[in-house]
């Protein structure tokens, strides 16, 4: 069994701060844990308004705190996000995420991230990336 905590994970280099200033993500469970998915606790900063399009991954995002909305670009539909909301990008949906208040999210990715990924110019994560070492 593996047991980790946010504080030591961040200190061990598992906390990635997005260069675009919108979020940070503590990558608690990654590809090299061989679980078949990765699990991250992500903070979306208040005022963030940015697009993503995970062409290479499936992601589910569960909101634990804060308030915002997610918009699917294909149809312009907006979905409110509050604690208890999960949004599931089952069609690799191109989406825009807005944080009206800072949001804490639990994110699961399949396939699992290696560790250091940040979005490329299409808002996706590459399938190969640098791992984080504990
Ligand atoms: C909620 C979201 O998509 N934020 C971008 C970061 C990503 N979820 C991650 O955990 O790396
Ligand atoms: Fe996302």
PDB file of C-alpha atoms and ligand atoms in Angstrom:
ATOM      1  CA  UNK A   1       0.000   0.000   0.000  1.00  0.00           C
ATOM      2  CA  UNK A   2       1.129   3.548  -0.672  1.00  0.00           C
ATOM      3  CA  UNK A   3       0.254   6.379   1.739  1.00  0.00           C
ATOM      4  CA  UNK A   4       1.037   9.997   0.879  1.00  0.00           C
ATOM      5  CA  UNK A   5      -0.109  13.413   2.064  1.00  0.00           C
ATOM      6  CA  UNK A   6      -0.413  16.768   0.354  1.00  0.00           C
ATOM      7  CA  UNK A   7       2.294  18.502   2.372  1.00  0.00           C
ATOM      8  CA  UNK A   8       5.052  15.934   1.831  1.00  0.00           C
ATOM      9  CA  UNK A   9       3.988  15.402  -1.773  1.00  0.00           C
ATOM     10  CA  UNK A  10       4.366  19.127  -2.466  1.00  0.00           C
ATOM     11  CA  UNK A  11       7.755  19.166  -0.702  1.00  0.00           C
ATOM     12  CA  UNK A  12       8.866  16.197  -2.831  1.00  0.00           C
ATOM     13  CA  UNK A  13       8.257  18.068  -6.073  1.00  0.00           C
ATOM     14  CA  UNK A  14       4.788  16.685  -6.839  1.00  0.00           C
ATOM     15  CA  UNK A  15       3.192  20.148  -6.838  1.00  0.00           C
ATOM     16  CA  UNK A  16       3.178  21.632 -10.324  1.00  0.00           C
ATOM     17  CA  UNK A  17       2.336  25.332 -10.700  1.00  0.00           C
ATOM     18  CA  UNK A  18       0.916  26.185 -14.100  1.00  0.00           C
ATOM     19  CA  UNK A  19       2.969  28.772 -16.021  1.00  0.00           C
ATOM     20  CA  UNK A  20      -0.305  30.424 -17.129  1.00  0.00           C
ATOM     21  CA  UNK A  21      -1.056  31.402 -13.523  1.00  0.00           C
ATOM     22  CA  UNK A  22      -4.434  29.627 -13.498  1.00  0.00           C
ATOM     23  CA  UNK A  23      -3.855  26.570 -11.324  1.00  0.00           C
ATOM     24  CA  UNK A  24      -1.548  24.348  -9.383  1.00  0.00           C
ATOM     25  CA  UNK A  25      -1.813  20.593  -9.142  1.00  0.00           C
ATOM     26  CA  UNK A  26      -0.373  18.249  -6.536  1.00  0.00           C
ATOM     27  CA  UNK A  27       0.124  14.958  -8.289  1.00  0.00           C
ATOM     28  CA  UNK A  28      -0.451  12.434  -5.481  1.00  0.00           C
ATOM     29  CA  UNK A  29      -0.678   9.305  -7.642  1.00  0.00           C
ATOM     30  CA  UNK A  30       1.124   8.977 -10.958  1.00  0.00           C
ATOM     31  CA  UNK A  31       1.980   6.564 -13.784  1.00  0.00           C
ATOM     32  CA  UNK A  32       4.931   5.033 -11.956  1.00  0.00           C
ATOM     33  CA  UNK A  33       2.596   3.883  -9.146  1.00  0.00           C
ATOM     34  CA  UNK A  34       1.165   1.409 -11.703  1.00  0.00           C
ATOM     35  CA  UNK A  35      -2.498   1.966 -10.780  1.00  0.00           C
ATOM     36  CA  UNK A  36      -3.641   2.694 -14.341  1.00  0.00           C
ATOM     37  CA  UNK A  37      -4.780   6.260 -13.539  1.00  0.00           C
ATOM     38  CA  UNK A  38      -3.371   9.358 -11.895  1.00  0.00           C
ATOM     39  CA  UNK A  39      -4.956  11.363  -9.070  1.00  0.00           C
ATOM     40  CA  UNK A  40      -4.266  15.030  -8.414  1.00  0.00           C
ATOM     41  CA  UNK A  41      -5.571  17.712  -6.099  1.00  0.00           C
ATOM     42  CA  UNK A  42      -5.838  20.853  -8.194  1.00  0.00           C
ATOM     43  CA  UNK A  43      -6.445  24.439  -7.089  1.00  0.00           C
ATOM     44  CA  UNK A  44      -8.049  26.649  -9.728  1.00  0.00           C
ATOM     45  CA  UNK A  45      -7.321  30.237  -8.760  1.00  0.00           C
ATOM     46  CA  UNK A  46     -10.133  32.794  -8.442  1.00  0.00           C
ATOM     47  CA  UNK A  47     -10.658  34.601 -11.745  1.00  0.00           C
ATOM     48  CA  UNK A  48      -9.151  31.788 -13.837  1.00  0.00           C
ATOM     49  CA  UNK A  49     -10.831  31.545 -17.249  1.00  0.00           C
ATOM     50  CA  UNK A  50      -9.001  29.189 -19.610  1.00  0.00           C
ATOM     51  CA  UNK A  51      -9.522  26.551 -22.246  1.00  0.00           C
ATOM     52  CA  UNK A  52      -8.319  22.944 -22.223  1.00  0.00           C
ATOM     53  CA  UNK A  53      -8.624  20.052 -24.625  1.00  0.00           C
ATOM     54  CA  UNK A  54      -7.211  16.733 -23.422  1.00  0.00           C
ATOM     55  CA  UNK A  55      -6.949  14.945 -26.749  1.00  0.00           C
ATOM     56  CA  UNK A  56      -4.691  12.262 -25.219  1.00  0.00           C
ATOM     57  CA  UNK A  57      -6.432  11.724 -21.885  1.00  0.00           C
ATOM     58  CA  UNK A  58      -9.804  11.196 -20.225  1.00  0.00           C
ATOM     59  CA  UNK A  59     -10.319  13.328 -17.112  1.00  0.00           C
ATOM     60  CA  UNK A  60     -12.930  13.478 -14.372  1.00  0.00           C
ATOM     61  CA  UNK A  61     -12.919  16.483 -12.049  1.00  0.00           C
ATOM     62  CA  UNK A  62     -14.714  16.573  -8.688  1.00  0.00           C
ATOM     63  CA  UNK A  63     -15.226  19.944  -6.984  1.00  0.00           C
ATOM     64  CA  UNK A  64     -14.577  19.937  -3.232  1.00  0.00           C
ATOM     65  CA  UNK A  65     -14.809  23.686  -2.613  1.00  0.00           C
ATOM     66  CA  UNK A  66     -15.322  26.992  -4.391  1.00  0.00           C
ATOM     67  CA  UNK A  67     -17.549  28.026  -7.282  1.00  0.00           C
ATOM     68  CA  UNK A  68     -17.221  28.212 -11.035  1.00  0.00           C
ATOM     69  CA  UNK A  69     -18.451  26.896 -14.336  1.00  0.00           C
ATOM     70  CA  UNK A  70     -17.298  24.669 -17.134  1.00  0.00           C
ATOM     71  CA  UNK A  71     -18.312  25.343 -20.745  1.00  0.00           C
ATOM     72  CA  UNK A  72     -18.137  22.822 -23.570  1.00  0.00           C
ATOM     73  CA  UNK A  73     -16.792  24.667 -26.589  1.00  0.00           C
ATOM     74  CA  UNK A  74     -18.591  22.477 -29.167  1.00  0.00           C
ATOM     75  CA  UNK A  75     -22.071  23.589 -28.070  1.00  0.00           C
ATOM     76  CA  UNK A  76     -21.382  26.550 -25.790  1.00  0.00           C
ATOM     77  CA  UNK A  77     -23.263  24.882 -22.932  1.00  0.00           C
ATOM     78  CA  UNK A  78     -22.294  26.146 -19.488  1.00  0.00           C
ATOM     79  CA  UNK A  79     -22.471  23.938 -16.405  1.00  0.00           C
ATOM     80  CA  UNK A  80     -22.250  25.432 -12.895  1.00  0.00           C
ATOM     81  CA  UNK A  81     -19.613  23.939 -10.606  1.00  0.00           C
ATOM     82  CA  UNK A  82     -19.992  23.859  -6.825  1.00  0.00           C
ATOM     83  CA  UNK A  83     -18.883  21.451  -4.090  1.00  0.00           C
ATOM     84  CA  UNK A  84     -20.281  18.041  -4.985  1.00  0.00           C
ATOM     85  CA  UNK A  85     -20.186  18.628  -8.752  1.00  0.00           C
ATOM     86  CA  UNK A  86     -18.202  16.217 -10.947  1.00  0.00           C
ATOM     87  CA  UNK A  87     -17.584  16.931 -14.594  1.00  0.00           C
ATOM     88  CA  UNK A  88     -16.524  13.999 -16.745  1.00  0.00           C
ATOM     89  CA  UNK A  89     -14.729  14.734 -20.011  1.00  0.00           C
ATOM     90  CA  UNK A  90     -15.782  11.450 -21.587  1.00  0.00           C
ATOM     91  CA  UNK A  91     -15.482  12.729 -25.156  1.00  0.00           C
ATOM     92  CA  UNK A  92     -12.149  14.483 -24.741  1.00  0.00           C
ATOM     93  CA  UNK A  93     -14.350  17.572 -24.697  1.00  0.00           C
ATOM     94  CA  UNK A  94     -12.722  20.901 -25.496  1.00  0.00           C
ATOM     95  CA  UNK A  95     -13.767  22.993 -22.529  1.00  0.00           C
ATOM     96  CA  UNK A  96     -13.370  26.325 -20.789  1.00  0.00           C
ATOM     97  CA  UNK A  97     -13.066  26.418 -17.017  1.00  0.00           C
ATOM     98  CA  UNK A  98     -13.942  29.545 -15.004  1.00  0.00           C
ATOM     99  CA  UNK A  99     -13.398  30.020 -11.274  1.00  0.00           C
ATOM    100  CA  UNK A 100     -15.646  32.661  -9.701  1.00  0.00           C
ATOM    101  CA  UNK A 101     -14.148  31.670  -6.354  1.00  0.00           C
ATOM    102  CA  UNK A 102     -10.979  29.578  -5.865  1.00  0.00           C
ATOM    103  CA  UNK A 103     -11.875  25.914  -6.431  1.00  0.00           C
ATOM    104  CA  UNK A 104     -10.261  22.798  -5.001  1.00  0.00           C
ATOM    105  CA  UNK A 105     -10.700  19.862  -7.373  1.00  0.00           C
ATOM    106  CA  UNK A 106      -9.901  16.167  -7.245  1.00  0.00           C
ATOM    107  CA  UNK A 107      -8.792  15.180 -10.759  1.00  0.00           C
ATOM    108  CA  UNK A 108      -8.397  11.664 -12.172  1.00  0.00           C
ATOM    109  CA  UNK A 109      -6.651  11.083 -15.501  1.00  0.00           C
ATOM    110  CA  UNK A 110      -6.609   8.013 -17.711  1.00  0.00           C
ATOM    111  CA  UNK A 111      -3.985   7.295 -18.958  1.00  0.00           C
ATOM    112  CA  UNK A 112      -2.059   8.399 -15.885  1.00  0.00           C
ATOM    113  CA  UNK A 113       0.188  11.432 -16.034  1.00  0.00           C
ATOM    114  CA  UNK A 114       3.921  10.987 -15.539  1.00  0.00           C
ATOM    115  CA  UNK A 115       4.135  14.009 -13.247  1.00  0.00           C
ATOM    116  CA  UNK A 116       5.429  17.276 -14.632  1.00  0.00           C
ATOM    117  CA  UNK A 117       2.871  17.821 -17.365  1.00  0.00           C
ATOM    118  CA  UNK A 118       1.511  21.295 -18.078  1.00  0.00           C
ATOM    119  CA  UNK A 119      -0.791  22.145 -20.995  1.00  0.00           C
ATOM    120  CA  UNK A 120       0.677  22.441 -24.485  1.00  0.00           C
ATOM    121  CA  UNK A 121      -0.600  25.163 -26.833  1.00  0.00           C
ATOM    122  CA  UNK A 122      -3.692  23.073 -27.681  1.00  0.00           C
ATOM    123  CA  UNK A 123      -4.558  22.729 -23.973  1.00  0.00           C
ATOM    124  CA  UNK A 124      -3.598  19.053 -23.957  1.00  0.00           C
ATOM    125  CA  UNK A 125      -0.998  16.980 -22.083  1.00  0.00           C
ATOM    126  CA  UNK A 126       1.570  15.099 -24.146  1.00  0.00           C
ATOM    127  CA  UNK A 127       1.659  11.351 -23.621  1.00  0.00           C
ATOM    128  CA  UNK A 128       5.312  11.424 -22.654  1.00  0.00           C
ATOM    129  CA  UNK A 129       6.593  13.736 -19.934  1.00  0.00           C
ATOM    130  CA  UNK A 130       9.093  13.898 -17.120  1.00  0.00           C
ATOM    131  CA  UNK A 131       8.219  11.999 -13.956  1.00  0.00           C
ATOM    132  CA  UNK A 132       8.554  13.461 -10.476  1.00  0.00           C
ATOM    133  CA  UNK A 133      10.914  11.611  -8.156  1.00  0.00           C
ATOM    134  CA  UNK A 134       9.924  11.043  -4.514  1.00  0.00           C
TER     135      UNK A 134
HETATM  136  C1  LIG B   1      -9.353  21.125 -13.453  1.00  0.00           C
HETATM  137  C2  LIG B   1      -8.269  21.191 -14.464  1.00  0.00           C
HETATM  138  O1  LIG B   1      -8.384  20.622 -15.506  1.00  0.00           O
HETATM  139  N1  LIG B   1      -7.188  21.911 -14.179  1.00  0.00           N
HETATM  140  C3  LIG B   1      -5.946  21.786 -14.942  1.00  0.00           C
HETATM  141  C4  LIG B   1      -4.996  20.908 -14.195  1.00  0.00           C
HETATM  142  C5  LIG B   1      -5.313  19.440 -14.364  1.00  0.00           C
HETATM  143  N2  LIG B   1      -6.655  19.130 -13.929  1.00  0.00           N
HETATM  144  C6  LIG B   1      -4.316  18.641 -13.556  1.00  0.00           C
HETATM  145  O2  LIG B   1      -4.662  18.085 -12.535  1.00  0.00           O
HETATM  146  O3  LIG B   1      -3.163  18.578 -13.953  1.00  0.00           O
HETATM  147 FE1  LIG B   2      -8.949  19.676 -16.575  1.00  0.00          FE
END
